[in-house]
PDB file of C-alpha atoms and ligand atoms in Angstrom:
ATOM      1  CA  MET A1018     -27.376  50.000  -7.895  1.00  0.00           C
ATOM      2  CA  SER A1019     -24.876  48.917 -10.522  1.00  0.00           C
ATOM      3  CA  SER A1020     -21.354  47.852  -9.661  1.00  0.00           C
ATOM      4  CA  LEU A1021     -20.068  51.198 -10.878  1.00  0.00           C
ATOM      5  CA  PRO A1022     -17.806  52.610  -8.154  1.00  0.00           C
ATOM      6  CA  LEU A1023     -19.591  55.971  -7.935  1.00  0.00           C
ATOM      7  CA  VAL A1024     -19.993  57.778  -4.604  1.00  0.00           C
ATOM      8  CA  PHE A1025     -22.138  60.903  -4.347  1.00  0.00           C
ATOM      9  CA  SER A1026     -21.775  63.676  -1.781  1.00  0.00           C
ATOM     10  CA  THR A1027     -24.929  64.317   0.243  1.00  0.00           C
ATOM     11  CA  GLU A1028     -25.505  67.588  -1.601  1.00  0.00           C
ATOM     12  CA  VAL A1029     -25.264  65.920  -5.021  1.00  0.00           C
ATOM     13  CA  GLN A1030     -27.368  62.968  -3.920  1.00  0.00           C
ATOM     14  CA  ASN A1031     -30.171  65.354  -2.874  1.00  0.00           C
ATOM     15  CA  ALA A1032     -29.865  67.276  -6.139  1.00  0.00           C
ATOM     16  CA  ARG A1033     -30.229  64.026  -8.089  1.00  0.00           C
ATOM     17  CA  LYS A1034     -33.403  63.134  -6.176  1.00  0.00           C
ATOM     18  CA  GLU A1035     -34.901  66.556  -6.852  1.00  0.00           C
ATOM     19  CA  ARG A1036     -33.645  66.595 -10.471  1.00  0.00           C
ATOM     20  CA  ALA A1037     -31.962  69.891  -9.653  1.00  0.00           C
ATOM     21  CA  PRO A1038     -29.355  71.329 -12.050  1.00  0.00           C
ATOM     22  CA  ILE A1039     -25.819  70.034 -11.347  1.00  0.00           C
ATOM     23  CA  VAL A1040     -22.493  71.380 -12.636  1.00  0.00           C
ATOM     24  CA  ALA A1041     -19.451  69.060 -12.678  1.00  0.00           C
ATOM     25  CA  LEU A1042     -16.005  70.429 -11.777  1.00  0.00           C
ATOM     26  CA  GLU A1043     -12.589  68.857 -12.381  1.00  0.00           C
ATOM     27  CA  SER A1044      -9.899  68.357  -9.745  1.00  0.00           C
ATOM     28  CA  THR A1045      -6.658  68.502 -11.784  1.00  0.00           C
ATOM     29  CA  ILE A1046      -7.039  72.273 -11.834  1.00  0.00           C
ATOM     30  CA  ILE A1047      -6.807  72.028  -8.007  1.00  0.00           C
ATOM     31  CA  THR A1048      -3.868  69.604  -7.751  1.00  0.00           C
ATOM     32  CA  HIS A1049      -1.846  70.500 -10.850  1.00  0.00           C
ATOM     33  CA  GLY A1050      -3.234  73.811 -12.118  1.00  0.00           C
ATOM     34  CA  MET A1051      -2.910  76.187  -9.163  1.00  0.00           C
ATOM     35  CA  PRO A1052      -0.658  76.516  -6.097  1.00  0.00           C
ATOM     36  CA  TYR A1053      -1.879  75.942  -2.513  1.00  0.00           C
ATOM     37  CA  PRO A1054      -3.768  77.682  -0.903  1.00  0.00           C
ATOM     38  CA  GLN A1055      -5.240  79.577  -3.868  1.00  0.00           C
ATOM     39  CA  ASN A1056      -6.264  76.214  -5.364  1.00  0.00           C
ATOM     40  CA  VAL A1057      -8.606  75.277  -2.517  1.00  0.00           C
ATOM     41  CA  GLU A1058      -9.825  78.854  -2.053  1.00  0.00           C
ATOM     42  CA  THR A1059     -10.744  78.946  -5.749  1.00  0.00           C
ATOM     43  CA  ALA A1060     -12.422  75.541  -5.565  1.00  0.00           C
ATOM     44  CA  ARG A1061     -14.606  76.797  -2.704  1.00  0.00           C
ATOM     45  CA  LEU A1062     -15.409  80.093  -4.455  1.00  0.00           C
ATOM     46  CA  VAL A1063     -16.376  78.296  -7.653  1.00  0.00           C
ATOM     47  CA  GLU A1064     -18.636  75.922  -5.717  1.00  0.00           C
ATOM     48  CA  SER A1065     -20.324  78.838  -3.957  1.00  0.00           C
ATOM     49  CA  ASP A1066     -20.749  80.731  -7.270  1.00  0.00           C
ATOM     50  CA  ILE A1067     -22.618  77.700  -8.619  1.00  0.00           C
ATOM     51  CA  ARG A1068     -24.867  77.503  -5.544  1.00  0.00           C
ATOM     52  CA  LYS A1069     -25.606  81.236  -5.759  1.00  0.00           C
ATOM     53  CA  ALA A1070     -26.567  80.769  -9.398  1.00  0.00           C
ATOM     54  CA  GLY A1071     -29.126  78.149  -8.388  1.00  0.00           C
ATOM     55  CA  ALA A1072     -27.272  74.940  -9.287  1.00  0.00           C
ATOM     56  CA  VAL A1073     -25.330  72.299  -7.335  1.00  0.00           C
ATOM     57  CA  PRO A1074     -21.548  71.815  -7.712  1.00  0.00           C
ATOM     58  CA  ALA A1075     -20.050  68.330  -8.110  1.00  0.00           C
ATOM     59  CA  THR A1076     -16.257  68.348  -7.883  1.00  0.00           C
ATOM     60  CA  ILE A1077     -14.965  65.001  -9.137  1.00  0.00           C
ATOM     61  CA  ALA A1078     -11.926  62.970  -8.008  1.00  0.00           C
ATOM     62  CA  ILE A1079     -10.908  59.340  -7.408  1.00  0.00           C
ATOM     63  CA  MET A1080     -10.180  58.268  -3.818  1.00  0.00           C
ATOM     64  CA  ASN A1081     -10.043  54.835  -2.164  1.00  0.00           C
ATOM     65  CA  GLY A1082     -11.176  52.969  -5.230  1.00  0.00           C
ATOM     66  CA  LYS A1083     -14.249  55.158  -5.802  1.00  0.00           C
ATOM     67  CA  ILE A1084     -15.164  57.925  -8.219  1.00  0.00           C
ATOM     68  CA  HIS A1085     -16.370  60.733  -5.977  1.00  0.00           C
ATOM     69  CA  ILE A1086     -19.090  62.920  -7.488  1.00  0.00           C
ATOM     70  CA  GLY A1087     -19.035  65.886  -5.124  1.00  0.00           C
ATOM     71  CA  LEU A1088     -16.378  66.373  -2.420  1.00  0.00           C
ATOM     72  CA  ASN A1089     -16.896  67.604   1.113  1.00  0.00           C
ATOM     73  CA  ASP A1090     -14.703  70.361   2.508  1.00  0.00           C
ATOM     74  CA  ASP A1091     -12.204  67.990   4.197  1.00  0.00           C
ATOM     75  CA  GLU A1092     -11.767  65.997   1.011  1.00  0.00           C
ATOM     76  CA  LEU A1093     -11.235  69.203  -0.967  1.00  0.00           C
ATOM     77  CA  GLU A1094      -8.626  70.445   1.525  1.00  0.00           C
ATOM     78  CA  THR A1095      -6.763  67.097   1.597  1.00  0.00           C
ATOM     79  CA  LEU A1096      -6.629  66.930  -2.180  1.00  0.00           C
ATOM     80  CA  ALA A1097      -5.450  70.543  -2.468  1.00  0.00           C
ATOM     81  CA  LYS A1098      -2.599  70.013   0.042  1.00  0.00           C
ATOM     82  CA  SER A1099      -1.344  66.675  -1.322  1.00  0.00           C
ATOM     83  CA  THR A1100       1.691  66.798  -3.549  1.00  0.00           C
ATOM     84  CA  ASN A1101       1.598  63.228  -4.865  1.00  0.00           C
ATOM     85  CA  VAL A1102      -1.857  63.043  -6.436  1.00  0.00           C
ATOM     86  CA  ALA A1103      -1.979  61.321  -9.831  1.00  0.00           C
ATOM     87  CA  LYS A1104      -3.235  63.284 -12.835  1.00  0.00           C
ATOM     88  CA  LEU A1105      -5.906  61.090 -14.393  1.00  0.00           C
ATOM     89  CA  SER A1106      -6.991  61.101 -17.994  1.00  0.00           C
ATOM     90  CA  ARG A1107      -9.101  58.464 -19.818  1.00  0.00           C
ATOM     91  CA  ALA A1108      -6.185  55.988 -19.830  1.00  0.00           C
ATOM     92  CA  ASP A1109      -5.558  56.202 -16.082  1.00  0.00           C
ATOM     93  CA  MET A1110      -8.946  55.965 -14.388  1.00  0.00           C
ATOM     94  CA  ALA A1111      -9.458  52.200 -14.164  1.00  0.00           C
ATOM     95  CA  VAL A1112      -5.918  51.532 -12.935  1.00  0.00           C
ATOM     96  CA  CYS A1113      -6.260  54.190 -10.214  1.00  0.00           C
ATOM     97  CA  LEU A1114      -9.559  52.612  -9.130  1.00  0.00           C
ATOM     98  CA  ALA A1115      -8.017  49.130  -9.115  1.00  0.00           C
ATOM     99  CA  ASN A1116      -5.037  50.052  -6.961  1.00  0.00           C
ATOM    100  CA  LYS A1117      -7.145  52.298  -4.697  1.00  0.00           C
ATOM    101  CA  GLY A1118      -4.960  55.312  -5.417  1.00  0.00           C
ATOM    102  CA  VAL A1119      -5.801  58.989  -5.209  1.00  0.00           C
ATOM    103  CA  GLY A1120      -6.249  60.801  -8.463  1.00  0.00           C
ATOM    104  CA  ALA A1121      -7.376  64.156  -9.764  1.00  0.00           C
ATOM    105  CA  THR A1122      -9.489  64.129 -12.902  1.00  0.00           C
ATOM    106  CA  THR A1123      -8.518  66.082 -16.021  1.00  0.00           C
ATOM    107  CA  VAL A1124     -11.133  67.403 -18.422  1.00  0.00           C
ATOM    108  CA  ALA A1125     -11.279  64.037 -20.225  1.00  0.00           C
ATOM    109  CA  ALA A1126     -11.672  61.998 -17.023  1.00  0.00           C
ATOM    110  CA  THR A1127     -14.167  64.471 -15.539  1.00  0.00           C
ATOM    111  CA  MET A1128     -16.321  64.223 -18.681  1.00  0.00           C
ATOM    112  CA  ILE A1129     -16.352  60.426 -18.382  1.00  0.00           C
ATOM    113  CA  ALA A1130     -17.297  60.559 -14.691  1.00  0.00           C
ATOM    114  CA  ALA A1131     -19.899  63.299 -15.215  1.00  0.00           C
ATOM    115  CA  HIS A1132     -21.555  61.306 -17.982  1.00  0.00           C
ATOM    116  CA  LEU A1133     -21.661  58.165 -15.791  1.00  0.00           C
ATOM    117  CA  ALA A1134     -23.362  60.301 -13.131  1.00  0.00           C
ATOM    118  CA  GLY A1135     -25.872  61.770 -15.591  1.00  0.00           C
ATOM    119  CA  ILE A1136     -24.400  65.293 -15.373  1.00  0.00           C
ATOM    120  CA  LYS A1137     -24.597  67.212 -18.635  1.00  0.00           C
ATOM    121  CA  VAL A1138     -22.476  70.308 -17.966  1.00  0.00           C
ATOM    122  CA  PHE A1139     -18.957  70.802 -16.720  1.00  0.00           C
ATOM    123  CA  ALA A1140     -17.088  74.037 -15.960  1.00  0.00           C
ATOM    124  CA  THR A1141     -13.311  74.432 -15.987  1.00  0.00           C
ATOM    125  CA  GLY A1142     -10.635  77.006 -16.827  1.00  0.00           C
ATOM    126  CA  GLY A1143      -8.872  75.683 -19.872  1.00  0.00           C
ATOM    127  CA  ILE A1144      -8.855  72.364 -21.683  1.00  0.00           C
ATOM    128  CA  GLY A1145      -5.806  70.509 -22.904  1.00  0.00           C
ATOM    129  CA  GLY A1146      -5.070  70.885 -26.620  1.00  0.00           C
ATOM    130  CA  VAL A1147      -2.420  70.416 -29.282  1.00  0.00           C
ATOM    131  CA  HIS A1148       0.907  71.539 -27.843  1.00  0.00           C
ATOM    132  CA  ARG A1149       3.288  73.649 -29.885  1.00  0.00           C
ATOM    133  CA  GLY A1150       5.799  71.321 -31.523  1.00  0.00           C
ATOM    134  CA  ALA A1151       3.233  68.493 -31.646  1.00  0.00           C
ATOM    135  CA  GLU A1152       4.536  67.607 -35.115  1.00  0.00           C
ATOM    136  CA  GLU A1153       7.635  66.355 -33.231  1.00  0.00           C
ATOM    137  CA  THR A1154       6.261  65.286 -29.847  1.00  0.00           C
ATOM    138  CA  PHE A1155       2.770  64.051 -30.873  1.00  0.00           C
ATOM    139  CA  ASP A1156       1.546  65.802 -27.687  1.00  0.00           C
ATOM    140  CA  ILE A1157      -2.187  66.133 -28.309  1.00  0.00           C
ATOM    141  CA  SER A1158      -4.360  66.152 -25.176  1.00  0.00           C
ATOM    142  CA  ALA A1159      -6.843  63.306 -24.726  1.00  0.00           C
ATOM    143  CA  ASP A1160      -9.329  66.077 -23.800  1.00  0.00           C
ATOM    144  CA  LEU A1161      -9.894  66.725 -27.526  1.00  0.00           C
ATOM    145  CA  LEU A1162     -10.775  63.112 -28.305  1.00  0.00           C
ATOM    146  CA  GLU A1163     -13.016  62.928 -25.255  1.00  0.00           C
ATOM    147  CA  LEU A1164     -15.052  65.868 -26.542  1.00  0.00           C
ATOM    148  CA  ALA A1165     -15.593  63.810 -29.699  1.00  0.00           C
ATOM    149  CA  GLN A1166     -17.076  60.820 -27.889  1.00  0.00           C
ATOM    150  CA  THR A1167     -18.630  61.792 -24.534  1.00  0.00           C
ATOM    151  CA  PRO A1168     -21.839  63.881 -24.520  1.00  0.00           C
ATOM    152  CA  VAL A1169     -20.979  66.582 -21.987  1.00  0.00           C
ATOM    153  CA  THR A1170     -21.007  70.352 -22.570  1.00  0.00           C
ATOM    154  CA  VAL A1171     -17.667  71.743 -21.396  1.00  0.00           C
ATOM    155  CA  VAL A1172     -17.452  75.439 -20.529  1.00  0.00           C
ATOM    156  CA  ALA A1173     -13.869  76.755 -20.752  1.00  0.00           C
ATOM    157  CA  ALA A1174     -12.296  80.130 -21.550  1.00  0.00           C
ATOM    158  CA  GLY A1175     -10.896  79.107 -24.935  1.00  0.00           C
ATOM    159  CA  PRO A1176      -7.523  77.582 -25.769  1.00  0.00           C
ATOM    160  CA  LYS A1177      -4.523  78.909 -23.862  1.00  0.00           C
ATOM    161  CA  ALA A1178      -1.755  80.700 -25.741  1.00  0.00           C
ATOM    162  CA  ILE A1179       0.721  78.091 -24.433  1.00  0.00           C
ATOM    163  CA  LEU A1180      -0.972  75.702 -26.910  1.00  0.00           C
ATOM    164  CA  ASP A1181      -0.930  75.713 -30.694  1.00  0.00           C
ATOM    165  CA  ILE A1182      -4.389  77.280 -31.090  1.00  0.00           C
ATOM    166  CA  PRO A1183      -4.835  76.743 -34.869  1.00  0.00           C
ATOM    167  CA  LYS A1184      -3.783  73.075 -34.610  1.00  0.00           C
ATOM    168  CA  THR A1185      -6.105  72.597 -31.614  1.00  0.00           C
ATOM    169  CA  LEU A1186      -9.028  73.921 -33.691  1.00  0.00           C
ATOM    170  CA  GLU A1187      -8.049  71.676 -36.621  1.00  0.00           C
ATOM    171  CA  VAL A1188      -8.140  68.550 -34.435  1.00  0.00           C
ATOM    172  CA  LEU A1189     -11.488  69.574 -32.946  1.00  0.00           C
ATOM    173  CA  GLU A1190     -12.878  70.155 -36.437  1.00  0.00           C
ATOM    174  CA  THR A1191     -11.598  66.786 -37.683  1.00  0.00           C
ATOM    175  CA  GLN A1192     -13.151  65.132 -34.638  1.00  0.00           C
ATOM    176  CA  GLY A1193     -16.475  66.865 -35.276  1.00  0.00           C
ATOM    177  CA  VAL A1194     -16.491  68.857 -32.049  1.00  0.00           C
ATOM    178  CA  PRO A1195     -18.456  72.143 -32.079  1.00  0.00           C
ATOM    179  CA  VAL A1196     -16.354  75.027 -30.725  1.00  0.00           C
ATOM    180  CA  ILE A1197     -18.885  77.668 -29.761  1.00  0.00           C
ATOM    181  CA  ALA A1198     -17.892  81.169 -28.666  1.00  0.00           C
ATOM    182  CA  TYR A1199     -20.364  82.569 -26.168  1.00  0.00           C
ATOM    183  CA  GLY A1200     -21.708  86.079 -26.764  1.00  0.00           C
ATOM    184  CA  GLN A1201     -19.105  87.145 -29.326  1.00  0.00           C
ATOM    185  CA  SER A1202     -17.822  86.014 -32.724  1.00  0.00           C
ATOM    186  CA  GLU A1203     -14.148  86.057 -31.845  1.00  0.00           C
ATOM    187  CA  LEU A1204     -12.544  83.004 -30.314  1.00  0.00           C
ATOM    188  CA  PRO A1205     -11.504  83.846 -26.753  1.00  0.00           C
ATOM    189  CA  ALA A1206      -7.988  82.767 -25.747  1.00  0.00           C
ATOM    190  CA  PHE A1207      -8.059  82.097 -21.998  1.00  0.00           C
ATOM    191  CA  TRP A1208      -6.214  85.075 -20.449  1.00  0.00           C
ATOM    192  CA  SER A1209      -7.350  87.336 -23.331  1.00  0.00           C
ATOM    193  CA  ARG A1210     -10.819  87.876 -24.783  1.00  0.00           C
ATOM    194  CA  SER A1211      -9.663  87.310 -28.342  1.00  0.00           C
ATOM    195  CA  ALA A1212      -7.331  84.907 -30.117  1.00  0.00           C
ATOM    196  CA  GLY A1213      -7.280  87.296 -33.078  1.00  0.00           C
ATOM    197  CA  PHE A1214      -9.765  85.371 -35.229  1.00  0.00           C
ATOM    198  CA  ASN A1215     -13.336  84.101 -35.113  1.00  0.00           C
ATOM    199  CA  ALA A1216     -14.540  80.896 -33.474  1.00  0.00           C
ATOM    200  CA  PRO A1217     -16.097  78.249 -35.736  1.00  0.00           C
ATOM    201  CA  GLN A1218     -19.512  78.757 -34.081  1.00  0.00           C
ATOM    202  CA  ARG A1219     -21.269  81.301 -31.885  1.00  0.00           C
ATOM    203  CA  LEU A1220     -24.285  81.178 -29.552  1.00  0.00           C
ATOM    204  CA  ASP A1221     -25.639  83.941 -27.324  1.00  0.00           C
ATOM    205  CA  SER A1222     -27.736  82.193 -24.691  1.00  0.00           C
ATOM    206  CA  ALA A1223     -27.585  79.290 -22.250  1.00  0.00           C
ATOM    207  CA  GLU A1224     -30.891  77.998 -23.659  1.00  0.00           C
ATOM    208  CA  GLU A1225     -29.500  77.760 -27.188  1.00  0.00           C
ATOM    209  CA  ILE A1226     -26.399  75.999 -25.872  1.00  0.00           C
ATOM    210  CA  ALA A1227     -28.518  73.383 -24.079  1.00  0.00           C
ATOM    211  CA  THR A1228     -30.752  73.008 -27.153  1.00  0.00           C
ATOM    212  CA  ALA A1229     -27.728  72.555 -29.440  1.00  0.00           C
ATOM    213  CA  MET A1230     -26.422  69.745 -27.233  1.00  0.00           C
ATOM    214  CA  THR A1231     -29.805  68.013 -27.174  1.00  0.00           C
ATOM    215  CA  LEU A1232     -30.077  68.264 -30.962  1.00  0.00           C
ATOM    216  CA  ARG A1233     -26.529  67.015 -31.444  1.00  0.00           C
ATOM    217  CA  THR A1234     -27.447  63.852 -29.554  1.00  0.00           C
ATOM    218  CA  ALA A1235     -30.797  63.603 -31.392  1.00  0.00           C
ATOM    219  CA  LEU A1236     -28.876  63.652 -34.673  1.00  0.00           C
ATOM    220  CA  GLY A1237     -27.138  60.481 -33.534  1.00  0.00           C
ATOM    221  CA  LEU A1238     -23.808  62.239 -33.091  1.00  0.00           C
ATOM    222  CA  PRO A1239     -21.710  61.119 -30.155  1.00  0.00           C
ATOM    223  CA  GLY A1240     -19.615  63.561 -28.191  1.00  0.00           C
ATOM    224  CA  GLY A1241     -20.017  66.885 -26.480  1.00  0.00           C
ATOM    225  CA  GLN A1242     -19.461  70.520 -27.279  1.00  0.00           C
ATOM    226  CA  LEU A1243     -16.866  73.049 -26.226  1.00  0.00           C
ATOM    227  CA  ILE A1244     -18.148  76.425 -25.091  1.00  0.00           C
ATOM    228  CA  ALA A1245     -15.500  79.158 -25.245  1.00  0.00           C
ATOM    229  CA  ASN A1246     -16.552  81.788 -22.716  1.00  0.00           C
ATOM    230  CA  PRO A1247     -14.502  85.024 -22.800  1.00  0.00           C
ATOM    231  CA  ILE A1248     -12.794  86.105 -19.572  1.00  0.00           C
ATOM    232  CA  PRO A1249     -14.522  89.194 -18.067  1.00  0.00           C
ATOM    233  CA  LYS A1250     -13.082  92.443 -19.503  1.00  0.00           C
ATOM    234  CA  GLU A1251     -11.852  93.769 -16.170  1.00  0.00           C
ATOM    235  CA  SER A1252      -9.784  90.603 -15.593  1.00  0.00           C
ATOM    236  CA  GLU A1253      -8.241  90.034 -19.022  1.00  0.00           C
ATOM    237  CA  ILE A1254      -4.514  90.221 -19.730  1.00  0.00           C
ATOM    238  CA  SER A1255      -3.815  91.461 -23.251  1.00  0.00           C
ATOM    239  CA  ARG A1256      -1.972  89.267 -25.745  1.00  0.00           C
ATOM    240  CA  GLU A1257       0.867  91.812 -25.957  1.00  0.00           C
ATOM    241  CA  ILE A1258       1.515  91.427 -22.245  1.00  0.00           C
ATOM    242  CA  ILE A1259       1.050  87.667 -21.988  1.00  0.00           C
ATOM    243  CA  MET A1260       2.863  86.434 -25.137  1.00  0.00           C
ATOM    244  CA  PRO A1261       6.494  87.199 -24.110  1.00  0.00           C
ATOM    245  CA  PHE A1262       5.926  85.185 -20.912  1.00  0.00           C
ATOM    246  CA  VAL A1263       4.353  82.352 -22.894  1.00  0.00           C
ATOM    247  CA  HIS A1264       7.424  82.169 -25.128  1.00  0.00           C
ATOM    248  CA  GLN A1265       9.783  82.251 -22.165  1.00  0.00           C
ATOM    249  CA  ALA A1266       7.882  79.452 -20.382  1.00  0.00           C
ATOM    250  CA  LEU A1267       7.836  77.364 -23.578  1.00  0.00           C
ATOM    251  CA  ASP A1268      11.612  77.839 -24.100  1.00  0.00           C
ATOM    252  CA  GLU A1269      12.284  76.746 -20.529  1.00  0.00           C
ATOM    253  CA  ALA A1270      10.086  73.667 -20.896  1.00  0.00           C
ATOM    254  CA  GLN A1271      12.019  72.681 -23.991  1.00  0.00           C
ATOM    255  CA  ALA A1272      15.429  73.316 -22.384  1.00  0.00           C
ATOM    256  CA  LYS A1273      14.427  71.183 -19.402  1.00  0.00           C
ATOM    257  CA  ASN A1274      12.970  68.388 -21.550  1.00  0.00           C
ATOM    258  CA  ILE A1275       9.598  68.608 -19.816  1.00  0.00           C
ATOM    259  CA  ASN A1276       7.240  66.152 -21.492  1.00  0.00           C
ATOM    260  CA  ALA A1277       3.967  64.204 -21.356  1.00  0.00           C
ATOM    261  CA  LYS A1278       1.751  64.877 -18.322  1.00  0.00           C
ATOM    262  CA  GLU A1279       4.200  67.405 -16.858  1.00  0.00           C
ATOM    263  CA  VAL A1280       3.986  69.904 -19.727  1.00  0.00           C
ATOM    264  CA  THR A1281       0.734  71.671 -18.815  1.00  0.00           C
ATOM    265  CA  PRO A1282       1.429  71.885 -15.025  1.00  0.00           C
ATOM    266  CA  PHE A1283       4.987  73.142 -15.695  1.00  0.00           C
ATOM    267  CA  LEU A1284       3.803  75.865 -18.084  1.00  0.00           C
ATOM    268  CA  LEU A1285       0.996  77.010 -15.768  1.00  0.00           C
ATOM    269  CA  GLN A1286       3.385  77.209 -12.795  1.00  0.00           C
ATOM    270  CA  ARG A1287       5.971  79.176 -14.800  1.00  0.00           C
ATOM    271  CA  MET A1288       3.294  81.568 -16.096  1.00  0.00           C
ATOM    272  CA  PHE A1289       2.281  82.179 -12.489  1.00  0.00           C
ATOM    273  CA  GLU A1290       5.890  82.984 -11.516  1.00  0.00           C
ATOM    274  CA  LEU A1291       6.757  85.027 -14.612  1.00  0.00           C
ATOM    275  CA  THR A1292       3.634  87.208 -14.330  1.00  0.00           C
ATOM    276  CA  ASN A1293       4.097  87.709 -10.569  1.00  0.00           C
ATOM    277  CA  GLY A1294       0.828  85.961  -9.925  1.00  0.00           C
ATOM    278  CA  ASP A1295      -1.225  87.940 -12.471  1.00  0.00           C
ATOM    279  CA  SER A1296      -1.893  84.824 -14.580  1.00  0.00           C
ATOM    280  CA  LEU A1297      -3.437  83.150 -11.526  1.00  0.00           C
ATOM    281  CA  VAL A1298      -5.679  86.136 -10.712  1.00  0.00           C
ATOM    282  CA  ALA A1299      -6.996  86.021 -14.290  1.00  0.00           C
ATOM    283  CA  ASN A1300      -7.317  82.223 -14.139  1.00  0.00           C
ATOM    284  CA  ILE A1301      -9.476  82.440 -10.994  1.00  0.00           C
ATOM    285  CA  ALA A1302     -11.714  85.124 -12.545  1.00  0.00           C
ATOM    286  CA  LEU A1303     -12.283  83.105 -15.705  1.00  0.00           C
ATOM    287  CA  VAL A1304     -13.053  79.819 -13.906  1.00  0.00           C
ATOM    288  CA  ARG A1305     -15.662  81.601 -11.778  1.00  0.00           C
ATOM    289  CA  ASN A1306     -17.145  83.194 -14.896  1.00  0.00           C
ATOM    290  CA  ASN A1307     -17.308  79.751 -16.541  1.00  0.00           C
ATOM    291  CA  ALA A1308     -18.988  78.278 -13.456  1.00  0.00           C
ATOM    292  CA  ARG A1309     -21.705  80.934 -13.658  1.00  0.00           C
ATOM    293  CA  LEU A1310     -22.404  80.258 -17.342  1.00  0.00           C
ATOM    294  CA  ALA A1311     -22.336  76.487 -16.741  1.00  0.00           C
ATOM    295  CA  SER A1312     -24.954  76.974 -14.006  1.00  0.00           C
ATOM    296  CA  GLU A1313     -27.247  78.776 -16.459  1.00  0.00           C
ATOM    297  CA  ILE A1314     -26.759  75.964 -18.993  1.00  0.00           C
ATOM    298  CA  ALA A1315     -27.488  73.324 -16.317  1.00  0.00           C
ATOM    299  CA  LYS A1316     -30.693  75.206 -15.417  1.00  0.00           C
ATOM    300  CA  ALA A1317     -31.659  75.345 -19.107  1.00  0.00           C
ATOM    301  CA  PHE A1318     -31.163  71.555 -19.397  1.00  0.00           C
ATOM    302  CA  ALA A1319     -33.228  70.999 -16.245  1.00  0.00           C
ATOM    303  CA  ALA A1320     -36.047  73.163 -17.627  1.00  0.00           C
ATOM    304  CA  MET A1321     -36.065  71.098 -20.855  1.00  0.00           C
ATOM    305  CA  ASP A1322     -36.338  67.732 -19.051  1.00  0.00           C
TER     306      ASP A1322
HETATM  307  N1  PSU B2465      -5.615  74.198 -18.409  1.00  0.00           N
HETATM  308  C1  PSU B2465      -5.644  75.041 -17.346  1.00  0.00           C
HETATM  309  N2  PSU B2465      -5.590  74.538 -16.101  1.00  0.00           N
HETATM  310  C2  PSU B2465      -5.540  73.205 -15.880  1.00  0.00           C
HETATM  311  C3  PSU B2465      -5.548  72.309 -17.002  1.00  0.00           C
HETATM  312  C4  PSU B2465      -5.585  72.859 -18.241  1.00  0.00           C
HETATM  313  O1  PSU B2465      -5.685  76.245 -17.521  1.00  0.00           O
HETATM  314  O2  PSU B2465      -5.477  72.801 -14.728  1.00  0.00           O
HETATM  315  C5  PSU B2465      -5.565  70.828 -16.769  1.00  0.00           C
HETATM  316  C6  PSU B2465      -6.943  70.241 -17.089  1.00  0.00           C
HETATM  317  O3  PSU B2465      -7.248  69.244 -16.134  1.00  0.00           O
HETATM  318  C7  PSU B2465      -6.744  69.595 -18.456  1.00  0.00           C
HETATM  319  C8  PSU B2465      -5.326  69.132 -18.330  1.00  0.00           C
HETATM  320  O4  PSU B2465      -7.646  68.541 -18.725  1.00  0.00           O
HETATM  321  O5  PSU B2465      -4.660  70.172 -17.650  1.00  0.00           O
HETATM  322  C9  PSU B2465      -4.717  68.872 -19.673  1.00  0.00           C
HETATM  323  O6  PSU B2465      -3.509  68.214 -19.511  1.00  0.00           O
HETATM  324  P1  PSU B2465      -2.747  67.609 -20.776  1.00  0.00           P
HETATM  325  O7  PSU B2465      -2.346  68.825 -21.577  1.00  0.00           O
HETATM  326  O8  PSU B2465      -1.590  66.872 -20.176  1.00  0.00           O
HETATM  327  O9  PSU B2465      -3.720  66.726 -21.486  1.00  0.00           O
HETATM  328 MN1   MN B2466      -0.201  65.880 -23.248  1.00  0.00          MN
END
């Protein structure tokens, strides 16, 4: 065993022994992305969706100086109830480990931990991106740069309308990150199935997605790939309905001088309030949908090994 501070849940440990397909899950969506108790209920549903699909879930977080790969139900509940959990990106992981703090992993940090644990696929709701007004604030999520350097396939529902979607795509293109729409040509936009224009790439099967990742690495290219999986039709909220709330939430964030790590959690919370909870219902549906696709991709990787 190396000195890497990785701790595996029993379920994940068994899956590793049997070389079974594993899907990584982040924990910031639990601590900073959804209110209690829907956060822990969703975390459990997503884990059970992955098991039903024939893969093993590995929710990742830092606790007591260890990177936990897979959480048991008590750990999940504790994390979901805590109000003072740190939000960890690439810059924060080592410090949180050193001071034995508790931290939830963002997309960037979850990719790093998943890669250390040999997990190739990770499901989430939305990734961080280029925030509107980034030309002033320089607020560009570390998630984008992580996709450029860590070889993990991230399944998300496309960039959220609270972000600057064109600028987010520009940064991903500059960084050489494939942005692959699944099963359609249009780029999905989180709560809605279409951003109004096409994604840079498109693939129609989990097998092709796994093959593309393997070939990317074989080409000597570092980094992962972003899969943009459209929210199921019955759960989508149209752009016409969602956009006025997005603009209101953004105006409030600006008026209140919300910045840095607080921006995304503030906007998600306000969207939840402004839509009377509808944004959360859609968010839960799309995360579960992403977990199912990620399971198929994990199975495709396992079949290739
Ligand atoms: N988008 C969501 N829900 C979330 C997040 C993004 O719909 O919970 C979280 C993810 O953990 C993502 C992080 O990595 O927010 C991005 O934060 P920032 O914009 O501060 O980089
Ligand atoms: Mn940011």
